[in-house]
mmCIF file of C-alpha atoms in Angstrom:
data_model
loop_
_atom_site.group_PDB
_atom_site.id
_atom_site.type_symbol
_atom_site.label_atom_id
_atom_site.label_comp_id
_atom_site.label_asym_id
_atom_site.label_seq_id
_atom_site.Cartn_x
_atom_site.Cartn_y
_atom_site.Cartn_z
ATOM 1 C CA MET A 121 15.331 131.110 -119.103
ATOM 2 C CA LEU A 122 11.974 131.433 -117.494
ATOM 3 C CA ILE A 123 11.166 127.832 -118.271
ATOM 4 C CA VAL A 124 14.418 126.690 -116.746
ATOM 5 C CA ASP A 125 13.849 128.756 -113.657
ATOM 6 C CA ALA A 126 10.350 127.344 -113.306
ATOM 7 C CA ILE A 127 11.609 123.819 -113.601
ATOM 8 C CA LEU A 128 14.312 124.481 -111.052
ATOM 9 C CA GLY A 129 11.813 126.090 -108.717
ATOM 10 C CA ALA A 130 9.430 123.154 -109.048
ATOM 11 C CA ALA A 131 12.236 120.757 -108.427
ATOM 12 C CA GLY A 132 13.223 122.660 -105.305
ATOM 13 C CA VAL A 133 9.686 122.699 -103.979
ATOM 14 C CA LEU A 134 9.346 119.019 -104.752
ATOM 15 C CA GLY A 135 12.569 118.285 -102.965
ATOM 16 C CA LEU A 136 11.491 120.291 -99.950
ATOM 17 C CA TRP A 137 8.149 118.509 -99.864
ATOM 18 C CA ALA A 138 9.841 115.167 -100.182
ATOM 19 C CA GLY A 139 12.207 116.059 -97.369
ATOM 20 C CA LEU A 140 9.317 116.974 -95.140
ATOM 21 C CA SER A 141 7.043 114.041 -95.982
ATOM 22 C CA ILE A 142 9.193 111.004 -96.762
ATOM 23 C CA ARG A 143 10.483 108.857 -93.849
ATOM 24 C CA VAL A 144 12.297 105.480 -93.648
ATOM 25 C CA VAL A 145 11.266 102.904 -91.042
ATOM 26 C CA GLN A 146 13.756 100.136 -90.201
ATOM 27 C CA GLN A 147 12.833 96.498 -90.104
ATOM 28 C CA PHE A 148 13.041 96.321 -86.273
ATOM 29 C CA GLN A 149 10.961 99.492 -85.893
ATOM 30 C CA ARG A 150 7.350 100.504 -86.152
ATOM 31 C CA GLY A 151 6.100 104.014 -86.946
ATOM 32 C CA VAL A 152 3.424 105.728 -84.894
ATOM 33 C CA VAL A 153 2.025 108.771 -86.713
ATOM 34 C CA PHE A 154 0.528 111.795 -84.965
ATOM 35 C CA ARG A 155 -1.519 114.101 -87.213
ATOM 36 C CA PHE A 156 -2.054 117.418 -85.637
ATOM 37 C CA GLY A 157 -1.219 115.760 -82.276
ATOM 38 C CA LYS A 158 -3.693 112.904 -82.621
ATOM 39 C CA VAL A 159 -2.385 109.395 -82.937
ATOM 40 C CA ARG A 160 -3.245 107.477 -86.030
ATOM 41 C CA GLU A 161 -4.416 103.924 -85.464
ATOM 42 C CA HIS A 162 -2.539 102.709 -88.498
ATOM 43 C CA VAL A 163 1.022 101.804 -87.568
ATOM 44 C CA ARG A 164 3.507 102.358 -90.318
ATOM 45 C CA GLN A 165 5.444 99.237 -91.245
ATOM 46 C CA PRO A 166 9.119 99.052 -92.191
ATOM 47 C CA GLY A 167 10.067 100.739 -95.444
ATOM 48 C CA LEU A 168 9.505 104.136 -97.080
ATOM 49 C CA VAL A 169 6.722 106.077 -95.405
ATOM 50 C CA MET A 170 4.986 109.169 -96.775
ATOM 51 C CA LEU A 171 3.756 111.797 -94.345
ATOM 52 C CA MET A 172 1.785 114.934 -94.767
ATOM 53 C CA PRO A 173 4.167 117.842 -94.420
ATOM 54 C CA VAL A 174 3.636 120.112 -91.448
ATOM 55 C CA ALA A 175 0.586 118.078 -90.301
ATOM 56 C CA ASP A 176 2.147 114.672 -89.471
ATOM 57 C CA ARG A 177 4.785 113.708 -86.935
ATOM 58 C CA MET A 178 6.069 110.126 -86.670
ATOM 59 C CA SER A 179 7.575 108.342 -83.615
ATOM 60 C CA LYS A 180 9.619 105.231 -84.201
ATOM 61 C CA VAL A 181 9.276 102.393 -81.628
ATOM 62 C CA ASN A 182 11.792 99.577 -81.347
ATOM 63 C CA VAL A 183 10.124 96.189 -81.285
ATOM 64 C CA GLN A 184 13.271 94.167 -80.534
ATOM 65 C CA ILE A 185 13.629 92.148 -77.328
ATOM 66 C CA VAL A 186 15.236 94.317 -74.678
ATOM 67 C CA THR A 187 17.548 92.807 -72.073
ATOM 68 C CA MET A 188 17.399 94.826 -68.891
ATOM 69 C CA PRO A 189 19.375 93.942 -65.736
ATOM 70 C CA ILE A 190 17.588 94.477 -62.458
ATOM 71 C CA PRO A 191 19.804 96.050 -59.790
ATOM 72 C CA ALA A 192 20.572 93.859 -56.756
ATOM 73 C CA GLN A 193 17.876 94.076 -54.126
ATOM 74 C CA GLU A 194 18.432 93.244 -50.458
ATOM 75 C CA GLY A 195 15.621 91.630 -48.530
ATOM 76 C CA ILE A 196 14.669 89.142 -45.835
ATOM 77 C CA THR A 197 13.307 85.764 -46.859
ATOM 78 C CA ARG A 198 10.346 84.045 -45.252
ATOM 79 C CA ASP A 199 12.701 82.007 -43.038
ATOM 80 C CA ASN A 200 14.391 85.219 -41.779
ATOM 81 C CA VAL A 201 17.602 85.135 -43.795
ATOM 82 C CA THR A 202 19.044 88.343 -45.203
ATOM 83 C CA VAL A 203 19.948 87.925 -48.885
ATOM 84 C CA ARG A 204 20.892 90.127 -51.801
ATOM 85 C CA VAL A 205 19.361 89.094 -55.133
ATOM 86 C CA ASP A 206 19.743 90.481 -58.625
ATOM 87 C CA ALA A 207 17.924 89.407 -61.781
ATOM 88 C CA VAL A 208 17.466 90.126 -65.471
ATOM 89 C CA VAL A 209 14.255 90.708 -67.444
ATOM 90 C CA TYR A 210 13.600 90.193 -71.169
ATOM 91 C CA PHE A 211 10.702 92.075 -72.768
ATOM 92 C CA LYS A 212 9.568 93.531 -76.086
ATOM 93 C CA VAL A 213 6.956 95.956 -77.411
ATOM 94 C CA VAL A 214 3.952 94.306 -78.990
ATOM 95 C CA ASP A 215 1.732 97.401 -79.264
ATOM 96 C CA PRO A 216 3.705 100.461 -80.410
ATOM 97 C CA VAL A 217 0.749 102.787 -79.984
ATOM 98 C CA ARG A 218 0.290 101.943 -76.292
ATOM 99 C CA ALA A 219 4.025 102.015 -75.666
ATOM 100 C CA ALA A 220 4.189 105.488 -77.186
ATOM 101 C CA VAL A 221 0.992 106.896 -75.706
ATOM 102 C CA ASN A 222 0.277 105.180 -72.371
ATOM 103 C CA VAL A 223 3.723 105.496 -70.778
ATOM 104 C CA GLN A 224 6.341 108.187 -71.024
ATOM 105 C CA ASP A 225 9.411 105.903 -70.836
ATOM 106 C CA TYR A 226 8.473 102.262 -70.922
ATOM 107 C CA LYS A 227 12.046 101.082 -70.253
ATOM 108 C CA PHE A 228 12.354 103.059 -67.028
ATOM 109 C CA ALA A 229 8.859 101.940 -65.997
ATOM 110 C CA ILE A 230 9.700 98.281 -66.528
ATOM 111 C CA SER A 231 12.931 98.692 -64.528
ATOM 112 C CA GLN A 232 11.122 100.159 -61.515
ATOM 113 C CA VAL A 233 8.361 97.559 -61.557
ATOM 114 C CA ALA A 234 10.937 94.777 -61.817
ATOM 115 C CA GLN A 235 12.823 96.041 -58.752
ATOM 116 C CA THR A 236 9.718 96.268 -56.580
ATOM 117 C CA SER A 237 8.481 92.889 -57.761
ATOM 118 C CA LEU A 238 11.839 91.321 -56.993
ATOM 119 C CA ARG A 239 11.831 92.660 -53.437
ATOM 120 C CA SER A 240 8.305 91.365 -52.981
ATOM 121 C CA ILE A 241 9.115 87.898 -54.281
ATOM 122 C CA ILE A 242 12.146 87.666 -51.958
ATOM 123 C CA GLY A 243 9.963 88.171 -48.889
ATOM 124 C CA LYS A 244 7.537 85.459 -50.040
ATOM 125 C CA SER A 245 10.195 82.812 -50.742
ATOM 126 C CA GLU A 246 12.499 80.701 -48.582
ATOM 127 C CA LEU A 247 16.248 80.496 -48.884
ATOM 128 C CA ASP A 248 16.225 76.910 -50.154
ATOM 129 C CA ASP A 249 13.837 77.894 -52.946
ATOM 130 C CA LEU A 250 16.031 80.820 -53.967
ATOM 131 C CA LEU A 251 19.057 78.526 -54.170
ATOM 132 C CA ALA A 252 17.688 75.281 -55.591
ATOM 133 C CA ASN A 253 14.133 75.829 -56.822
ATOM 134 C CA ARG A 254 14.158 79.037 -58.854
ATOM 135 C CA GLU A 255 11.706 78.107 -61.600
ATOM 136 C CA PRO A 256 8.556 78.825 -59.568
ATOM 137 C CA ILE A 257 10.101 82.079 -58.358
ATOM 138 C CA ASN A 258 10.918 83.145 -61.909
ATOM 139 C CA GLN A 259 7.392 82.365 -63.030
ATOM 140 C CA GLY A 260 5.914 84.297 -60.118
ATOM 141 C CA LEU A 261 8.122 87.259 -60.862
ATOM 142 C CA GLU A 262 7.103 87.166 -64.519
ATOM 143 C CA LEU A 263 3.417 87.201 -63.589
ATOM 144 C CA MET A 264 3.972 90.169 -61.287
ATOM 145 C CA LEU A 265 5.598 92.115 -64.143
ATOM 146 C CA ASP A 266 2.974 91.129 -66.722
ATOM 147 C CA SER A 267 0.117 92.830 -64.905
ATOM 148 C CA PRO A 268 1.197 96.463 -65.502
ATOM 149 C CA ALA A 269 3.208 95.743 -68.659
ATOM 150 C CA LEU A 270 0.185 94.579 -70.658
ATOM 151 C CA GLY A 271 -1.404 98.020 -70.369
ATOM 152 C CA TRP A 272 1.774 99.544 -71.781
ATOM 153 C CA GLY A 273 1.793 97.318 -74.857
ATOM 154 C CA ILE A 274 4.807 95.356 -73.568
ATOM 155 C CA GLN A 275 5.178 91.630 -73.333
ATOM 156 C CA ILE A 276 7.494 90.117 -70.678
ATOM 157 C CA ASP A 277 9.372 87.341 -72.387
ATOM 158 C CA ARG A 278 11.098 85.890 -69.312
ATOM 159 C CA VAL A 279 12.651 86.808 -65.955
ATOM 160 C CA GLU A 280 15.699 85.089 -64.476
ATOM 161 C CA ILE A 281 17.314 85.407 -61.051
ATOM 162 C CA LYS A 282 21.033 85.761 -61.625
ATOM 163 C CA ASP A 283 22.737 85.657 -58.246
ATOM 164 C CA VAL A 284 21.886 85.241 -54.568
ATOM 165 C CA ALA A 285 24.452 86.785 -52.220
ATOM 166 C CA LEU A 286 24.512 85.286 -48.719
ATOM 167 C CA PRO A 287 26.239 86.503 -45.531
ATOM 168 C CA GLU A 288 29.552 84.872 -44.671
ATOM 169 C CA SER A 289 28.157 83.269 -41.518
ATOM 170 C CA MET A 290 25.367 81.673 -43.539
ATOM 171 C CA LYS A 291 27.865 80.373 -46.059
ATOM 172 C CA ARG A 292 29.901 78.722 -43.303
ATOM 173 C CA SER A 293 26.781 77.163 -41.797
ATOM 174 C CA MET A 294 25.696 75.790 -45.149
ATOM 175 C CA SER A 295 29.156 74.401 -45.826
ATOM 176 C CA ARG A 296 29.112 72.575 -42.472
ATOM 177 C CA GLN A 297 25.669 71.222 -43.225
ATOM 178 C CA ALA A 298 26.781 69.987 -46.645
ATOM 179 C CA GLU A 299 29.881 68.403 -45.134
ATOM 180 C CA ALA A 300 27.783 66.595 -42.507
ATOM 181 C CA GLU A 301 25.410 65.360 -45.207
ATOM 182 C CA ARG A 302 28.286 64.013 -47.305
ATOM 183 C CA GLU A 303 29.776 62.313 -44.259
ATOM 184 C CA ARG A 304 26.417 60.712 -43.471
ATOM 185 C CA ARG A 305 26.119 59.345 -46.986
ATOM 186 C CA ALA A 306 29.699 58.085 -46.869
ATOM 187 C CA ARG A 307 28.994 56.202 -43.643
ATOM 188 C CA ILE A 308 25.835 54.700 -45.083
ATOM 189 C CA ILE A 309 27.719 53.542 -48.158
ATOM 190 C CA THR A 310 30.500 52.072 -46.002
ATOM 191 C CA ALA A 311 27.998 50.254 -43.785
ATOM 192 C CA ASP A 312 26.207 48.896 -46.838
ATOM 193 C CA GLY A 313 29.514 47.626 -48.223
ATOM 194 C CA GLU A 314 30.349 45.934 -44.921
ATOM 195 C CA TYR A 315 26.914 44.327 -44.840
ATOM 196 C CA GLN A 316 27.335 42.910 -48.322
ATOM 197 C CA ALA A 317 30.873 41.774 -47.507
ATOM 198 C CA SER A 318 29.677 40.007 -44.347
ATOM 199 C CA ALA A 319 26.966 38.240 -46.338
ATOM 200 C CA ARG A 320 29.556 37.038 -48.843
ATOM 201 C CA LEU A 321 31.895 35.959 -46.048
ATOM 202 C CA SER A 322 29.072 34.006 -44.441
ATOM 203 C CA GLN A 323 28.440 32.180 -47.700
ATOM 204 C CA ALA A 324 32.151 31.483 -48.079
ATOM 205 C CA ALA A 325 32.328 30.125 -44.522
ATOM 206 C CA THR A 326 29.407 27.814 -45.242
ATOM 207 C CA ILE A 327 31.150 26.480 -48.336
ATOM 208 C CA MET A 328 34.476 26.053 -46.509
ATOM 209 C CA SER A 329 32.795 24.205 -43.659
ATOM 210 C CA GLU A 330 31.752 21.524 -46.115
ATOM 211 C CA ALA A 331 35.370 21.149 -47.324
ATOM 212 C CA PRO A 332 37.866 21.711 -44.444
ATOM 213 C CA ALA A 333 40.792 21.540 -46.854
ATOM 214 C CA ALA A 334 39.599 24.765 -48.475
ATOM 215 C CA LEU A 335 40.367 26.692 -45.296
ATOM 216 C CA GLN A 336 43.911 25.327 -45.232
ATOM 217 C CA LEU A 337 44.398 26.248 -48.887
ATOM 218 C CA ARG A 338 43.129 29.732 -48.204
ATOM 219 C CA LEU A 339 45.575 30.045 -45.328
ATOM 220 C CA LEU A 340 48.457 28.993 -47.516
ATOM 221 C CA GLN A 341 47.371 31.458 -50.172
ATOM 222 C CA THR A 342 47.433 34.272 -47.607
ATOM 223 C CA VAL A 343 50.941 33.250 -46.576
ATOM 224 C CA VAL A 344 52.048 33.361 -50.207
ATOM 225 C CA GLU A 345 50.549 36.836 -50.670
ATOM 226 C CA VAL A 346 52.318 38.162 -47.585
ATOM 227 C CA ALA A 347 55.624 36.553 -48.534
ATOM 228 C CA ALA A 348 55.460 38.087 -52.032
ATOM 229 C CA GLU A 349 55.818 41.605 -50.614
ATOM 230 C CA LYS A 350 59.202 42.951 -49.581
ATOM 231 C CA ASN A 351 58.657 43.322 -45.879
ATOM 232 C CA SER A 352 59.760 41.820 -42.582
ATOM 233 C CA THR A 353 56.372 40.435 -41.605
ATOM 234 C CA LEU A 354 56.388 36.895 -40.253
ATOM 235 C CA VAL A 355 53.129 34.970 -40.405
ATOM 236 C CA LEU A 356 52.631 32.003 -38.067
ATOM 237 C CA PRO A 357 49.379 30.173 -38.762
ATOM 238 C CA PHE A 358 47.697 29.104 -35.553
ATOM 239 C CA PRO A 359 44.727 26.756 -35.881
ATOM 240 C CA VAL A 360 41.549 27.934 -34.247
ATOM 241 C CA GLU A 361 40.612 24.360 -33.339
ATOM 242 C CA LEU A 362 43.542 24.219 -30.902
ATOM 243 C CA LEU A 363 42.249 27.281 -29.094
ATOM 244 C CA ARG A 364 38.816 25.706 -28.836
ATOM 245 C CA PHE A 365 40.340 22.478 -27.471
ATOM 246 C CA LEU A 366 42.281 24.368 -24.792
ATOM 247 C CA ASP A 367 39.192 26.333 -23.840
ATOM 248 C CA ASN A 368 37.109 23.169 -23.450
ATOM 249 C CA ALA A 369 39.869 21.484 -21.430
ATOM 250 C CA SER A 370 40.120 24.413 -19.021
ATOM 251 C CA ARG A 371 36.349 24.387 -18.502
ATOM 252 C CA ARG A 372 36.360 20.637 -17.751
ATOM 253 C CA GLY A 373 39.202 21.144 -15.241
ATOM 254 C CA GLU A 374 37.244 23.848 -13.420
ATOM 255 C CA ARG A 375 34.200 21.583 -13.167
ATOM 256 C CA THR A 376 36.352 18.739 -11.803
ATOM 257 C CA VAL A 377 37.962 20.905 -9.102
ATOM 258 C CA THR A 378 34.584 22.248 -8.044
ATOM 259 C CA GLY A 379 33.105 18.724 -7.771
ATOM 260 C CA GLY A 380 36.042 17.413 -5.699
ATOM 261 C CA GLY A 381 35.789 20.309 -3.246
ATOM 262 C CA GLU A 382 32.099 19.641 -2.693
ATOM 263 C CA GLU A 383 32.721 15.932 -1.952
ATOM 264 C CA LYS A 384 35.504 16.667 0.581
ATOM 265 C CA GLY A 385 33.411 19.295 2.285
ATOM 266 C CA GLY A 386 30.586 16.786 2.703
ATOM 267 C CA GLY A 387 32.894 14.193 4.362
ATOM 268 C CA ALA A 388 34.204 16.687 6.885
ATOM 269 C CA ALA A 389 30.709 17.774 7.826
ATOM 270 C CA ALA A 390 30.153 14.389 9.501
ATOM 271 C CA VAL A 391 33.081 15.010 11.895
ATOM 272 C CA GLY A 392 33.133 18.724 12.620
ATOM 273 C CA PRO A 393 30.552 21.430 12.636
ATOM 274 C CA GLU A 394 28.866 22.327 9.410
ATOM 275 C CA MET A 395 30.736 25.006 7.489
ATOM 276 C CA PRO A 396 28.972 27.644 5.413
ATOM 277 C CA ALA A 397 29.148 27.346 1.647
ATOM 278 C CA PRO A 398 32.017 29.282 0.079
ATOM 279 C CA PRO A 399 31.207 32.409 -1.897
ATOM 280 C CA PRO A 400 30.696 32.034 -5.667
ATOM 281 C CA ALA A 401 34.127 33.509 -6.447
ATOM 282 C CA ALA A 402 35.922 30.821 -4.322
ATOM 283 C CA ARG A 403 33.976 27.679 -5.279
ATOM 284 C CA GLY A 404 36.847 26.473 -7.428
ATOM 285 C CA VAL A 405 39.141 26.200 -4.330
ATOM 286 C CA GLU A 406 39.148 22.975 -2.347
ATOM 287 C CA GLN A 407 37.714 23.349 1.203
ATOM 288 C CA LEU A 408 39.460 21.343 3.998
ATOM 289 C CA GLU A 409 38.579 21.042 7.707
ATOM 290 C CA LEU A 410 40.793 19.802 10.548
ATOM 291 C CA PRO A 411 39.373 17.598 13.340
ATOM 292 C CA SER A 412 39.578 18.683 16.962
ATOM 293 C CA LEU A 413 42.586 17.843 19.195
ATOM 294 C CA ASP A 414 40.599 15.481 21.450
ATOM 295 C CA GLU A 415 39.429 13.490 18.490
ATOM 296 C CA VAL A 416 42.973 13.168 17.123
ATOM 297 C CA LEU A 417 44.313 12.011 20.503
ATOM 298 C CA THR A 418 41.465 9.544 20.916
ATOM 299 C CA ARG A 419 42.005 7.982 17.459
ATOM 300 C CA SER A 420 45.823 7.841 17.499
ATOM 301 C CA PRO A 421 47.304 8.060 21.029
ATOM 302 C CA LEU A 422 51.037 8.634 21.313
ATOM 303 C CA PRO A 423 53.127 5.583 22.395
ATOM 304 C CA ASP A 424 54.462 5.300 25.963
ATOM 305 C CA THR A 425 52.265 8.069 27.222
ATOM 306 C CA VAL A 426 49.522 8.208 29.744
ATOM 307 C CA PRO A 427 46.207 9.853 29.195
ATOM 308 C CA ILE A 428 46.249 13.555 29.933
ATOM 309 C CA ASP A 429 44.103 14.753 32.774
ATOM 310 C CA PRO A 430 42.561 18.089 31.821
ATOM 311 C CA ALA A 431 42.361 19.147 35.477
ATOM 312 C CA ARG A 432 46.069 18.599 36.137
ATOM 313 C CA THR A 433 46.920 20.421 32.941
ATOM 314 C CA ASP A 434 44.927 23.415 34.080
ATOM 315 C CA ALA A 435 46.550 23.300 37.518
ATOM 316 C CA ALA A 436 50.058 23.247 36.043
ATOM 317 C CA ALA A 437 49.246 26.205 33.864
ATOM 318 C CA ALA A 438 47.963 28.094 36.902
ATOM 319 C CA ALA A 439 51.125 27.321 38.846
ATOM 320 C CA ALA A 440 53.281 28.541 35.998
ATOM 321 C CA SER A 441 51.255 31.709 35.972
ATOM 322 C CA GLY A 442 51.884 32.241 39.683
ATOM 323 C CA MET A 443 55.630 31.810 39.236
ATOM 324 C CA SER A 444 55.706 34.385 36.472
ATOM 325 C CA GLY A 445 54.438 36.991 38.921
ATOM 326 C CA THR A 446 57.205 36.493 41.583
ATOM 327 C CA PRO A 447 59.322 39.450 42.629
ATOM 328 C CA GLY A 448 62.410 37.989 41.091
ATOM 329 C CA GLY A 449 61.587 39.649 37.828
ATOM 330 C CA SER A 450 61.891 36.389 35.855
ATOM 331 C CA ALA A 451 61.113 36.455 32.189
ATOM 332 C CA GLU A 452 58.739 33.478 32.288
ATOM 333 C CA PRO A 453 55.697 33.912 30.064
ATOM 334 C CA ALA A 454 52.421 34.877 31.628
ATOM 335 C CA GLU A 455 49.646 32.307 31.755
ATOM 336 C CA PRO A 456 46.815 32.559 29.286
ATOM 337 C CA ALA A 457 43.621 34.113 30.448
ATOM 338 C CA GLY A 458 41.668 30.895 29.918
ATOM 339 C CA LEU A 459 44.018 28.793 32.089
ATOM 340 C CA ALA A 460 44.134 31.453 34.802
ATOM 341 C CA GLU A 461 40.390 31.462 35.104
ATOM 342 C CA GLN A 462 40.183 27.654 35.121
ATOM 343 C CA GLY A 463 43.245 26.779 37.359
ATOM 344 C CA ARG A 464 43.441 29.548 39.985
ATOM 345 C CA PRO A 465 40.499 30.016 42.294
ATOM 346 C CA GLY A 466 39.307 33.321 43.542
ATOM 347 C CA ALA A 467 39.165 34.570 47.130
ATOM 348 C CA GLU A 468 35.794 32.983 47.734
ATOM 349 C CA ASP A 469 37.049 29.574 46.527
ATOM 350 C CA GLU A 470 40.090 29.710 48.811
ATOM 351 C CA GLY A 471 37.904 30.498 51.782
ATOM 352 C CA GLU A 472 35.679 27.590 50.898
ATOM 353 C CA TRP A 473 38.704 25.275 50.771
ATOM 354 C CA ALA A 474 39.948 26.419 54.131
ATOM 355 C CA ALA A 475 36.574 25.898 55.696
ATOM 356 C CA ARG A 476 36.162 22.434 54.199
ATOM 357 C CA ASP A 477 39.697 21.039 54.598
ATOM 358 C CA GLY A 478 40.704 22.818 57.830
ATOM 359 C CA ALA A 479 43.744 24.507 56.325
ATOM 360 C CA GLU A 480 44.734 27.989 55.318
ATOM 361 C CA PRO A 481 44.236 29.052 51.791
ATOM 362 C CA GLY A 482 47.905 29.000 51.114
ATOM 363 C CA GLY A 483 48.237 25.361 52.139
ATOM 364 C CA GLY A 484 50.501 24.646 55.108
ATOM 365 C CA ALA A 485 53.228 22.014 55.326
ATOM 366 C CA GLY A 486 51.475 20.016 58.050
ATOM 367 C CA GLY A 487 48.213 19.449 56.318
ATOM 368 C CA PRO A 488 47.319 17.456 53.298
ATOM 369 C CA GLY A 489 46.698 20.706 51.427
ATOM 370 C CA PRO A 490 43.497 21.987 49.950
ATOM 371 C CA ARG A 491 41.804 20.257 47.138
ATOM 372 C CA TRP A 492 39.042 21.114 44.696
ATOM 373 C CA SER A 493 35.626 19.634 45.088
ATOM 374 C CA ASN A 494 36.342 17.262 42.233
ATOM 375 C CA GLY A 495 39.482 15.893 43.960
ATOM 376 C CA ALA A 496 42.091 17.976 42.117
ATOM 377 C CA VAL A 497 45.071 19.284 44.036
ATOM 378 C CA HIS A 498 45.287 23.044 44.602
ATOM 379 C CA PRO A 499 47.759 24.605 42.184
ATOM 380 C CA ARG A 500 49.797 26.232 44.936
ATOM 381 C CA GLN A 501 50.000 23.006 46.893
ATOM 382 C CA GLU A 502 51.148 21.182 43.796
ATOM 383 C CA ALA A 503 53.767 23.833 43.147
ATOM 384 C CA GLY A 504 55.060 23.492 46.721
ATOM 385 C CA GLN A 505 55.357 19.730 46.354
#
């Protein structure tokens, strides 16, 4: 019985020792051993690990790649745009001893450094770089995280910016800018297509000019294409050559009318006074001049008439003027101002007549009556006769 009890006691002590000294390290872990509080340089690899009971303590460190999201950080870019950016960082432990000794919680430390680095990189970048050129920003952010992480035995695998949140006003502005850019490119493409089409049309016109029948065939083909559709369109081909002929004919007619007017104006200048040239807008109208009345009477006198004495004509007009002013209130027309001045003398002239002819200005019945110095009869005397 004593032997059995001794064996059982030894087995119990051995089991207790094994429970206190044997540890299992997983494949994705590394063991850091502290003996009496002092770290051992030798890192225990995955598998079964033996420790000294009571003296050794082992800390297991995960060496897998850790994916840690960085909370969204709000900042102002270098071009003064307020944005909200979040990212993600990938890292792993490459030195378990440093990760266990140099930092209390390496995950929390990496999270805080990543947030501050992200806010710093936002202020150094422009909005266009954050939206379209993120690779340099990711590399810069990775370098900023590597500096403190190397002292903690941590390697930053990569850093990626996930999302960039913009204000609504900025989104509308960018959408208008993109729409204007697309419209510009569409116009350029349309203009380029028109340029190429015009070049092709020019070549086709050159070829058709060598064979005029080709234009007629093309016209007939267009008529056939229009007639094939079910519509009420009526096509009437009108040759362009006819329009050119009518245009040339109208220009020749304008030149002819202008030339004829100039010739007639030159012939009239020999008879009457010289007329000024018509304005440019009226040069197409024929200019005519009428000869004076004396010239017409001299060239073609009326039959059975005697030559008209201008003096007697003036005297008759003056007499008619005097009759129109009688108290009878007759409706005879008044004499023109020109005839009144020429045919009726003033007070001084009547006095002169009376002094020269020995008669009163009115002209008495016994005397021959006053006469003008040129031999003309006084208008009143002629009216009395």
